[in-house]
């Protein structure tokens, strides 16, 4: 029966039962009414049926309503709505069912809340794991090593960026999921043979043993790359190999170095092998480096306690390292030395800057010099690096002695000696050069000239730098005479010799200047030059009239003649003579005659105005005027000016037959010189014109053209 009713809902079944009951009651009522004829019973039965229908509907509603509410609550719960509990009106079967459902819903809500919390934590852990995975993947991709991870089945589960490059897997993801045979294609170094997969270090790790090999070659990009590979197995809790990790790197540089060293002897090969093995161990490498350092390396705390002596180096220790470790400085070093070191330890910790200082002390073998460098190595720790500088100090002392000896030598030289570098800074100077400026040689070192002598002009400075640069560039000495001003503003002349200054390697890095004071010689030369010029003037001047003499006339006429030939310009010559000068002399005396000639020369000088024109005493009472670039008309103007100036003198001539005063006769000649002519031709023409002026009555001028 239950199988027949299973396809129908509960409400349908209840309604069907209720309808059947009504039908049965109606049938029974009809039977009683029509066949028995008992209407009272029928009416009573009809009332009972109506009541039964009301009660039946109420019962059906009472049963179906909680079921509908339960269904709605279950649907809401299925949709995640935990806020719809069933109402409990009584603790009958339906009330107990509602209470059980509410309890179950509360439990489910708590369980789902806990699941939600666990889910959030799981998502957070997943994000952390993804971030961590990205970080370590970035880290592994950033290191210059190839890192590959294989699972126990030989499948690659991770490959870093460098690993994918070396294994030719760039176009694949970081988890290629390929077999060892497909991902690690290696060859034996220098043979070209395929490296057996079972012999690979990673295969050894998969078998549970660490592996290492440096005789592998990979061929990314069709080129052979020697590889060093180290592998290690990772075990699970059961002791089985779960993963194998391979780290490999390109050792091309090391292989090249090994190739270069292959020709050395077996002994050297063993030494290199031993050193290579030692280099693989960081501690041994550090020890080798420390032992190779000639310095004392010691570590101190902030309060001066020796924590460790890492290396004694070549420093002579006052006490052994064992006696220093764990003890304060004042128990190991002399009090003054300990106090000084503590001072610099505090400075290094306070400033964070390295502190360097030097000190010395006496030993049985003499004075000992050391340099200490204090460097902060921790929050309250310093590293002391002590170096023996005794030999350096001795060398510096020897250099100082040699420098002093050289200084004494150049100081004994009376001339100025200065050594300058490429920037014109003084490197060495002697006492004579310093005395020029009233300072000491030490005051000049490291400075340029303008630093200690403000009187030097910018032009003099630039000119001096130009000469120095020329000597440096050409490596050729320079010699010359220069006027140098000192600090007091006094200028003196020096014979200057500037030579290139070379260091031990032959590089020119400056100049050596040697200056000899020639001021007195220059004065003598100037005086001699003035005397010579005076003699020259005396040799070319007429002693009486102080105008150019016949010698100067001849020189100048020849000079201008040649110039006019080249330029094809006119040249004029005036020759004039004092009329009847012998009677004037005989009458008034030679003294009066000389004064007359002096006055005539002065008047003629006023008439000859151009600087290029030359007035000269030709001889006795005869004079000549050379007129370059002058034609006949210009010469005639000069001749008239000569007559006018001499007439204005009004020198009385008692014996003159032509007038009361002294007069002159003038001959003028003009020509445009040619190469086939000579100055004598012009002189002859002017003399002939003078003769004609005298012949025609004197006190006049006559012109003749060539």
XYZ file of C-alpha atoms in Angstrom:
706
model
C 0.000 0.000 0.000
C 2.884 2.397 0.899
C 4.399 1.730 -2.536
C 1.141 2.801 -4.215
C 0.988 6.037 -2.192
C 4.724 6.898 -2.505
C 4.387 8.930 -5.757
C 1.742 11.214 -4.131
C 2.389 14.011 -1.695
C 1.185 13.839 1.898
C -1.435 16.572 1.366
C -2.819 14.736 -1.639
C -3.109 11.479 0.327
C -4.823 13.205 3.290
C -7.279 14.954 1.010
C -7.996 11.698 -0.813
C -8.650 9.904 2.495
C -10.867 12.759 3.641
C -12.859 12.688 0.354
C -13.284 8.914 0.594
C -14.533 9.251 4.140
C -17.079 11.897 3.033
C -18.222 9.697 0.169
C -18.686 6.765 2.526
C -20.608 8.912 5.012
C -22.832 10.338 2.246
C -23.536 6.787 0.973
C -24.380 5.602 4.416
C -26.670 8.607 4.911
C -28.474 7.956 1.638
C -28.931 4.344 2.519
C -30.419 5.250 5.886
C -32.642 7.952 4.426
C -34.107 6.281 1.357
C -34.133 2.666 2.245
C -34.897 2.835 5.976
C -36.959 6.006 5.925
C -35.448 7.334 9.136
C -35.181 11.046 8.499
C -34.276 11.946 12.038
C -31.280 9.736 11.892
C -30.463 11.183 8.489
C -30.575 14.729 9.755
C -28.534 13.784 12.781
C -26.067 12.003 10.524
C -25.941 15.058 8.251
C -24.991 17.239 11.242
C -22.351 14.707 12.267
C -20.971 14.681 8.738
C -20.716 18.485 8.698
C -18.932 18.439 12.041
C -16.630 15.696 10.854
C -15.776 17.724 7.773
C -14.876 20.749 9.867
C -12.846 18.662 12.283
C -11.193 16.772 9.438
C -10.193 19.975 7.664
C -8.787 21.341 10.938
C -6.844 18.123 11.516
C -5.476 18.201 7.945
C -4.501 21.850 8.349
C -2.898 21.087 11.744
C -0.827 18.355 10.184
C 0.054 20.126 6.911
C 0.892 23.580 8.343
C 3.939 22.431 10.458
C 5.046 20.299 7.554
C 4.900 23.348 5.226
C 6.817 25.448 7.768
C 9.420 22.671 8.076
C 9.747 22.557 4.305
C 10.204 26.345 4.068
C 12.808 26.290 6.878
C 14.674 23.453 5.187
C 14.668 25.374 1.890
C 15.878 28.556 3.634
C 18.577 26.555 5.410
C 19.637 25.064 2.095
C 19.977 28.638 0.763
C 22.145 29.596 3.740
C 19.490 31.475 5.745
C 20.067 30.409 9.373
C 17.738 33.029 10.833
C 14.374 31.160 10.221
C 13.775 28.779 13.201
C 10.456 26.862 13.404
C 7.955 28.070 16.022
C 7.271 25.574 18.830
C 3.650 25.844 20.104
C 3.592 22.620 22.073
C 5.822 19.661 22.776
C 3.714 17.147 20.888
C 5.129 15.168 18.040
C 5.154 18.182 15.701
C 6.643 20.400 18.425
C 9.357 17.859 19.127
C 10.001 17.620 15.389
C 10.308 21.447 15.165
C 12.601 21.515 18.222
C 14.784 18.767 16.733
C 14.937 20.690 13.446
C 15.879 23.938 15.211
C 18.625 22.137 17.162
C 19.877 20.521 13.989
C 19.841 23.907 12.173
C 21.808 25.506 15.044
C 24.374 22.706 14.918
C 24.598 23.040 11.159
C 25.012 26.801 11.491
C 27.857 26.359 13.971
C 29.434 23.709 11.774
C 29.145 25.874 8.688
C 30.535 28.912 10.560
C 33.474 26.815 11.694
C 33.883 25.541 8.138
C 33.762 29.135 6.851
C 36.432 30.162 9.362
C 38.541 27.179 8.388
C 38.002 28.043 4.736
C 39.169 31.635 5.318
C 42.238 30.405 7.164
C 42.881 27.961 4.360
C 42.578 30.752 1.766
C 44.948 32.917 3.840
C 47.399 30.040 4.067
C 47.059 29.494 0.323
C 47.812 33.170 -0.317
C 50.791 33.042 2.044
C 51.993 29.874 0.345
C 51.574 31.465 -3.089
C 53.418 34.622 -1.934
C 56.139 32.512 -0.319
C 56.350 30.401 -3.442
C 56.693 33.525 -5.605
C 59.360 34.883 -3.282
C 61.497 31.778 -3.272
C 60.942 31.363 -7.010
C 62.132 34.965 -7.522
C 65.040 34.289 -5.217
C 66.000 31.120 -7.051
C 65.550 32.863 -10.419
C 67.766 35.700 -9.242
C 70.777 33.681 -8.129
C 73.345 32.781 -10.799
C 72.855 29.050 -10.158
C 70.592 26.626 -11.964
C 68.204 24.975 -9.474
C 66.090 21.979 -10.523
C 63.839 19.745 -8.392
C 62.735 16.209 -9.353
C 60.223 13.979 -7.602
C 60.852 10.341 -6.704
C 59.604 9.271 -10.139
C 62.238 11.368 -11.890
C 59.777 14.046 -13.041
C 60.922 17.652 -12.957
C 58.698 19.690 -10.632
C 60.655 22.960 -10.644
C 63.380 24.684 -12.669
C 64.783 28.167 -11.978
C 65.348 30.708 -14.705
C 69.059 29.909 -14.970
C 68.269 26.191 -15.028
C 65.790 26.628 -17.883
C 68.423 28.604 -19.846
C 71.151 26.013 -19.355
C 68.778 23.082 -19.980
C 67.196 24.751 -23.043
C 63.754 24.889 -21.353
C 63.126 28.662 -21.703
C 59.892 28.114 -23.609
C 58.500 25.847 -20.878
C 56.961 26.715 -17.487
C 58.884 26.449 -14.245
C 57.264 23.026 -13.683
C 57.806 21.250 -16.998
C 56.703 17.813 -15.612
C 59.203 16.100 -17.897
C 61.364 13.124 -17.092
C 65.018 13.277 -16.161
C 65.875 11.754 -19.528
C 64.087 14.583 -21.367
C 65.216 17.543 -19.248
C 68.858 16.843 -18.368
C 70.590 16.160 -21.679
C 74.258 16.286 -20.706
C 77.543 15.256 -22.317
C 80.881 14.242 -20.935
C 83.259 17.163 -21.016
C 85.748 17.255 -23.906
C 84.446 13.948 -25.384
C 81.120 14.801 -26.986
C 79.624 11.565 -25.620
C 76.167 11.542 -24.064
C 76.389 11.412 -20.281
C 74.508 8.278 -19.049
C 71.376 9.290 -17.212
C 71.976 6.734 -14.451
C 75.405 8.307 -13.761
C 74.105 11.856 -13.448
C 74.407 13.348 -9.947
C 70.634 13.895 -9.908
C 70.124 10.170 -10.569
C 72.387 9.444 -7.610
C 70.278 11.755 -5.451
C 67.121 9.959 -6.559
C 68.788 6.767 -5.344
C 69.281 8.411 -1.930
C 72.940 9.536 -2.227
C 74.294 13.089 -2.601
C 75.969 13.608 -5.958
C 78.556 15.963 -7.456
C 80.276 16.205 -10.816
C 82.145 18.863 -12.794
C 82.737 16.875 -15.990
C 79.358 17.677 -17.548
C 78.611 19.812 -20.566
C 75.289 21.334 -21.549
C 74.633 22.774 -24.982
C 72.254 25.733 -24.834
C 72.201 27.691 -28.059
C 74.457 25.135 -29.822
C 77.437 26.006 -27.651
C 79.159 23.820 -25.088
C 78.966 25.061 -21.520
C 80.939 23.189 -18.843
C 78.805 22.608 -15.768
C 79.430 21.788 -12.128
C 76.446 20.014 -10.521
C 75.791 19.206 -6.877
C 72.695 17.238 -5.832
C 71.084 16.142 -2.595
C 68.095 13.886 -1.797
C 65.098 14.961 0.313
C 63.503 12.147 2.350
C 59.935 11.803 3.601
C 58.970 10.612 7.097
C 59.179 6.999 5.991
C 62.804 7.469 4.936
C 62.045 7.223 1.243
C 63.389 9.674 -1.331
C 60.662 12.199 -2.001
C 62.584 14.814 -3.978
C 66.040 15.351 -5.395
C 67.468 18.878 -5.692
C 70.185 19.741 -8.224
C 72.252 22.950 -8.145
C 74.510 23.561 -11.137
C 76.463 26.496 -12.524
C 78.454 27.557 -15.548
C 82.157 26.971 -14.818
C 83.478 28.194 -18.174
C 85.762 30.747 -16.503
C 87.169 28.156 -14.146
C 87.653 25.667 -16.975
C 89.473 28.300 -19.011
C 91.738 29.010 -16.055
C 92.359 25.289 -15.664
C 93.186 25.075 -19.380
C 95.685 27.914 -19.070
C 97.311 26.221 -16.101
C 97.424 22.789 -17.744
C 100.996 23.321 -18.999
C 102.400 23.832 -15.520
C 104.175 21.142 -13.599
C 102.431 18.402 -11.606
C 103.472 20.089 -8.395
C 101.722 23.282 -9.400
C 98.645 21.285 -10.446
C 98.508 19.695 -6.997
C 98.817 23.118 -5.395
C 96.020 24.477 -7.578
C 93.868 21.428 -6.770
C 94.526 21.876 -3.063
C 93.707 25.555 -3.282
C 90.535 24.837 -5.274
C 89.445 22.364 -2.620
C 90.243 24.927 0.049
C 88.232 27.586 -1.767
C 85.133 25.376 -1.552
C 85.249 25.725 2.187
C 84.353 29.260 3.204
C 86.077 29.093 6.542
C 89.311 27.791 5.050
C 89.148 30.473 2.345
C 88.694 33.183 4.925
C 91.599 31.840 6.938
C 93.847 31.792 3.881
C 92.904 35.386 3.090
C 93.496 36.477 6.655
C 96.841 34.743 6.780
C 97.842 36.445 3.527
C 97.152 39.893 5.000
C 100.269 41.386 6.592
C 98.133 43.285 9.099
C 97.114 42.407 12.623
C 93.334 41.861 12.756
C 91.794 41.984 16.213
C 88.224 42.422 17.391
C 87.395 44.488 20.496
C 84.243 45.231 22.422
C 83.161 48.783 23.111
C 84.823 48.698 26.541
C 88.181 47.618 25.103
C 88.096 43.864 25.776
C 89.851 41.794 23.101
C 87.286 39.373 21.663
C 89.451 37.683 19.042
C 92.791 37.943 17.269
C 91.940 36.762 13.767
C 95.376 37.287 12.268
C 98.731 38.352 13.599
C 100.135 39.257 10.170
C 103.631 40.693 10.052
C 103.099 42.891 13.111
C 105.409 42.430 16.066
C 103.066 41.710 18.971
C 103.775 42.956 22.455
C 101.965 39.902 23.794
C 100.784 36.678 22.144
C 97.201 36.412 20.795
C 96.239 33.901 23.490
C 97.279 36.354 26.203
C 95.209 39.167 24.614
C 91.871 37.396 24.051
C 89.376 38.108 26.826
C 91.494 40.830 28.453
C 91.017 44.628 28.402
C 93.523 46.806 26.574
C 95.069 48.286 29.725
C 96.208 44.807 30.787
C 97.833 44.028 27.439
C 99.231 47.311 26.072
C 101.187 50.092 27.766
C 98.933 52.607 29.504
C 99.462 55.447 26.987
C 98.977 53.163 23.985
C 95.869 51.566 25.532
C 94.309 54.968 26.330
C 94.904 56.178 22.775
C 93.335 53.052 21.254
C 90.313 53.302 23.576
C 89.856 56.914 22.443
C 89.645 55.894 18.784
C 87.423 52.883 19.585
C 84.893 55.253 21.168
C 85.148 57.652 18.218
C 84.551 54.832 15.714
C 81.462 53.640 17.611
C 80.093 57.175 18.076
C 80.619 58.447 14.518
C 80.411 55.208 12.565
C 83.439 56.422 10.584
C 86.789 54.576 10.346
C 89.456 56.069 12.587
C 93.088 55.994 11.426
C 96.050 57.011 13.522
C 99.782 56.291 13.804
C 101.920 55.649 16.839
C 105.391 54.376 17.691
C 107.122 52.645 20.549
C 110.599 51.465 21.351
C 111.572 47.808 21.218
C 114.837 46.003 21.752
C 115.653 46.478 18.051
C 114.818 50.195 18.058
C 111.815 52.364 17.343
C 108.794 50.602 15.893
C 106.060 52.412 13.914
C 102.505 51.174 13.344
C 99.312 52.438 11.739
C 95.979 51.438 13.322
C 92.610 51.581 11.573
C 89.556 51.209 13.858
C 86.314 50.237 12.070
C 82.910 49.645 13.692
C 81.909 46.017 13.017
C 78.794 45.708 15.187
C 76.545 47.534 17.644
C 79.258 47.537 20.286
C 82.219 45.975 18.509
C 85.121 47.260 16.441
C 87.720 45.694 14.204
C 91.285 46.920 14.699
C 93.573 46.618 11.660
C 97.174 47.262 12.645
C 99.913 47.554 10.020
C 103.664 47.720 10.543
C 104.847 50.934 8.839
C 108.386 50.957 10.209
C 109.921 50.445 6.765
C 107.639 53.096 5.276
C 108.612 55.555 8.000
C 112.262 54.771 7.455
C 111.771 55.279 3.718
C 109.938 58.543 4.364
C 112.745 59.657 6.653
C 115.279 58.748 3.972
C 113.252 60.603 1.356
C 113.033 63.570 3.708
C 116.810 63.465 4.177
C 117.341 63.257 0.443
C 114.857 66.039 -0.122
C 116.596 68.160 2.489
C 119.934 67.389 0.853
C 118.500 68.412 -2.521
C 116.985 71.496 -0.929
C 120.347 72.415 0.564
C 121.989 71.948 -2.832
C 119.525 74.116 -4.736
C 119.488 76.655 -1.883
C 123.210 77.089 -2.383
C 122.621 78.060 -6.017
C 122.355 81.862 -6.304
C 120.005 81.743 -9.280
C 116.252 81.183 -8.890
C 115.146 77.518 -9.215
C 111.474 76.517 -9.121
C 109.864 73.159 -9.940
C 106.180 73.289 -10.931
C 103.626 70.630 -11.815
C 101.210 70.612 -14.753
C 98.809 72.940 -12.884
C 101.646 75.472 -12.297
C 101.739 74.683 -8.591
C 105.158 74.939 -6.953
C 106.575 71.551 -5.972
C 110.029 72.751 -4.925
C 111.757 76.128 -4.687
C 115.158 77.286 -3.495
C 115.981 80.043 -1.083
C 116.783 82.544 -3.848
C 113.306 82.203 -5.366
C 111.633 82.588 -1.959
C 113.811 85.597 -1.097
C 112.507 87.324 -4.238
C 109.097 87.455 -2.538
C 110.263 87.793 1.055
C 109.022 84.342 2.132
C 110.449 80.860 2.730
C 110.505 77.984 0.196
C 107.956 76.105 2.316
C 105.542 79.048 1.906
C 105.628 78.524 -1.867
C 105.064 74.764 -2.056
C 101.612 73.767 -3.321
C 100.732 77.293 -4.478
C 100.584 79.155 -7.776
C 102.482 82.413 -8.285
C 99.453 84.629 -7.664
C 98.930 83.040 -4.235
C 102.114 84.573 -2.840
C 102.678 87.453 -5.301
C 99.517 89.537 -5.964
C 101.446 91.935 -8.240
C 101.540 89.459 -11.133
C 99.036 90.488 -13.795
C 96.550 88.193 -15.528
C 98.406 88.670 -18.801
C 101.742 87.659 -17.272
C 100.118 84.611 -15.659
C 98.513 83.426 -18.917
C 101.734 84.019 -20.859
C 103.740 82.024 -18.323
C 101.226 79.135 -18.432
C 101.380 79.145 -22.215
C 105.170 78.814 -22.156
C 105.009 76.035 -19.543
C 102.404 74.118 -21.565
C 104.527 74.503 -24.682
C 107.562 73.024 -22.898
C 105.440 70.118 -21.545
C 103.822 69.378 -24.911
C 106.973 69.641 -27.045
C 109.409 68.444 -24.326
C 111.776 71.107 -25.667
C 113.457 73.642 -23.347
C 112.625 77.332 -23.558
C 115.093 80.173 -23.126
C 114.489 83.867 -23.065
C 114.649 87.070 -21.100
C 111.717 88.095 -18.961
C 110.901 90.959 -16.659
C 109.597 89.615 -13.338
C 107.872 91.650 -10.642
C 108.377 90.685 -7.025
C 106.057 90.961 -4.031
C 107.252 94.530 -3.347
C 106.346 95.647 -6.865
C 109.975 95.868 -8.027
C 110.648 94.639 -11.550
C 113.927 93.009 -12.506
C 115.160 91.289 -15.639
C 116.068 87.600 -15.643
C 117.601 85.151 -18.090
C 114.952 82.366 -17.972
C 115.569 78.709 -18.880
C 112.512 76.406 -18.630
C 113.045 72.654 -19.052
C 110.604 69.714 -18.956
C 110.541 67.850 -15.625
C 110.306 64.064 -15.974
C 109.540 61.477 -13.319
C 111.227 58.079 -12.981
C 109.077 56.585 -15.761
C 109.985 59.342 -18.200
C 106.587 61.057 -18.051
C 106.723 64.836 -18.223
C 104.674 66.090 -15.298
C 105.961 69.620 -14.890
C 108.716 72.126 -15.607
C 111.955 73.287 -13.991
C 112.551 77.023 -14.194
C 116.000 78.552 -13.713
C 116.188 82.349 -13.581
C 119.451 84.351 -13.522
C 119.225 88.020 -12.561
C 120.471 90.079 -15.513
C 119.087 93.419 -14.376
C 122.573 94.980 -14.068
C 123.553 93.540 -17.437
C 120.364 94.898 -18.980
C 121.105 98.295 -17.500
C 124.593 98.177 -18.938
C 123.196 97.043 -22.276
C 120.625 99.828 -22.185
C 123.319 102.348 -21.348
C 125.557 100.943 -24.069
C 122.686 101.014 -26.534
C 122.001 104.647 -25.634
C 125.667 105.441 -26.052
C 125.729 103.686 -29.391
C 122.619 105.532 -30.489
C 124.231 108.766 -29.378
C 127.373 107.899 -31.291
C 125.230 107.006 -34.268
C 123.505 110.317 -34.018
C 126.830 112.097 -33.658
C 128.131 110.187 -36.648
C 125.163 111.310 -38.778
C 124.730 114.858 -37.443
C 126.629 117.925 -38.379
C 128.636 119.115 -35.420
C 127.964 122.793 -36.049
C 124.356 123.013 -37.182
C 123.084 119.779 -35.482
C 121.232 118.705 -38.584
C 122.033 115.531 -40.589
C 125.420 115.595 -42.233
C 126.620 114.523 -45.673
C 126.900 110.878 -44.588
C 123.275 110.744 -43.445
C 122.248 112.577 -46.647
C 123.893 109.953 -48.829
C 122.322 107.061 -46.879
C 118.842 108.564 -46.905
C 118.945 109.543 -50.575
C 119.985 105.981 -51.499
C 117.233 104.515 -49.313
C 114.463 106.717 -50.733
C 115.775 106.337 -54.289
C 115.356 102.529 -54.037
C 111.911 102.891 -52.497
C 110.745 105.306 -55.217
C 112.052 102.888 -57.856
C 109.911 100.117 -56.376
C 106.842 102.316 -55.954
C 107.407 104.437 -59.085
C 106.801 107.664 -57.211
C 108.504 111.044 -57.771
C 111.601 112.129 -55.809
C 112.792 115.746 -55.615
C 116.100 117.191 -54.402
C 116.787 120.791 -53.364
C 120.343 122.058 -53.072
C 120.931 125.626 -51.835
C 124.055 127.676 -51.145
C 124.614 130.880 -49.123
C 125.389 133.698 -51.542
C 128.806 135.282 -51.173
C 129.533 133.481 -47.917
C 133.364 133.736 -48.212
C 133.287 137.533 -48.240
C 130.873 137.353 -45.292
C 133.397 135.226 -43.425
C 136.318 137.406 -44.360
C 134.490 140.526 -43.287
C 132.815 139.428 -40.062
C 135.032 136.545 -39.040
C 134.614 132.796 -38.854
C 132.734 132.942 -35.548
C 130.070 135.139 -37.046
C 130.056 132.905 -40.109
C 129.380 129.818 -37.968
C 126.517 131.559 -36.183
C 125.050 132.520 -39.510
C 125.180 128.901 -40.694
C 123.494 127.757 -37.462
C 120.702 130.315 -37.935
C 120.247 129.338 -41.593
C 120.005 125.624 -40.612
C 117.343 126.469 -38.004
C 115.336 128.523 -40.478
C 115.561 125.772 -43.100
C 114.344 123.254 -40.517
C 111.228 125.377 -40.031
C 110.618 125.442 -43.762
C 110.983 121.653 -44.195
C 107.891 120.439 -42.301
C 107.227 116.809 -43.343
C 108.724 114.001 -41.268
C 109.766 112.128 -44.424
C 111.752 115.127 -45.764
C 115.439 115.345 -44.819
C 117.421 118.574 -44.439
C 121.194 118.022 -44.385
C 124.397 120.084 -44.495
C 125.948 119.036 -47.742
C 129.264 120.761 -47.097
C 130.581 124.240 -46.103
C 127.784 126.726 -46.693
C 125.876 124.308 -49.003
C 122.702 122.478 -47.852
C 120.399 119.814 -49.382
C 116.800 118.759 -48.898
C 115.547 115.267 -49.915
C 111.803 115.311 -50.732
C 110.301 111.774 -51.229
C 106.926 111.474 -53.015
C 107.248 115.102 -54.152
C 106.892 116.458 -57.655
C 108.353 119.696 -59.037
C 105.492 121.860 -57.805
C 105.860 120.589 -54.242
C 109.627 121.146 -54.330
C 109.053 124.689 -55.616
C 106.805 125.401 -52.603
C 109.537 124.191 -50.230
C 112.127 126.337 -52.034
C 109.969 129.436 -51.592
C 109.507 128.597 -47.897
C 113.293 128.333 -47.520
C 113.739 131.768 -49.110
C 111.067 133.261 -46.871
C 112.444 131.813 -43.634
C 116.046 132.923 -44.380
C 114.897 136.366 -45.493
C 113.132 136.806 -42.196
C 116.468 136.236 -40.418
C 117.756 139.569 -41.831
C 121.374 138.607 -41.366
C 123.311 141.724 -42.495
C 125.888 141.042 -45.206
C 128.132 144.080 -45.643
C 129.982 142.579 -48.632
C 126.977 141.308 -50.619
C 126.686 142.886 -54.071
C 123.018 141.842 -54.441
C 121.405 142.989 -51.204
C 121.681 144.144 -47.638
C 121.084 140.700 -46.082
C 122.300 137.149 -46.523
C 120.513 135.315 -49.351
C 120.578 131.808 -50.832
C 120.569 130.371 -54.328
C 118.481 127.198 -54.880
C 118.685 124.379 -57.419
C 115.723 121.996 -57.788
C 115.669 118.605 -59.557
C 112.749 116.151 -59.809
C 112.529 112.652 -61.231
C 110.552 109.392 -61.110
C 113.531 107.022 -60.595
C 114.048 103.969 -62.798
C 116.310 100.959 -62.420
C 118.773 102.226 -65.041
C 119.310 105.509 -63.190
C 121.296 106.340 -60.052
C 120.991 108.880 -57.185
C 124.080 110.643 -58.524
C 122.044 111.605 -61.568
C 119.615 113.491 -59.346
C 122.455 115.174 -57.416
C 124.083 116.248 -60.651
C 120.815 117.682 -61.945
C 120.171 119.626 -58.719
C 123.756 120.898 -58.690
C 123.401 122.023 -62.310
C 120.173 123.849 -61.440
C 121.979 125.524 -58.498
C 124.708 126.621 -60.855
C 122.109 128.141 -63.164
C 120.508 130.026 -60.231
C 123.896 131.513 -59.291
C 124.743 132.276 -62.899
C 121.443 134.089 -63.339
C 122.055 136.531 -60.472
C 121.721 134.531 -57.259
C 118.949 134.941 -54.598
C 116.637 132.761 -56.687
C 115.815 129.117 -57.524
C 116.125 127.184 -60.745
C 114.367 123.905 -61.658
C 115.717 121.104 -63.762
C 113.936 117.905 -64.785
C 115.680 114.654 -65.605
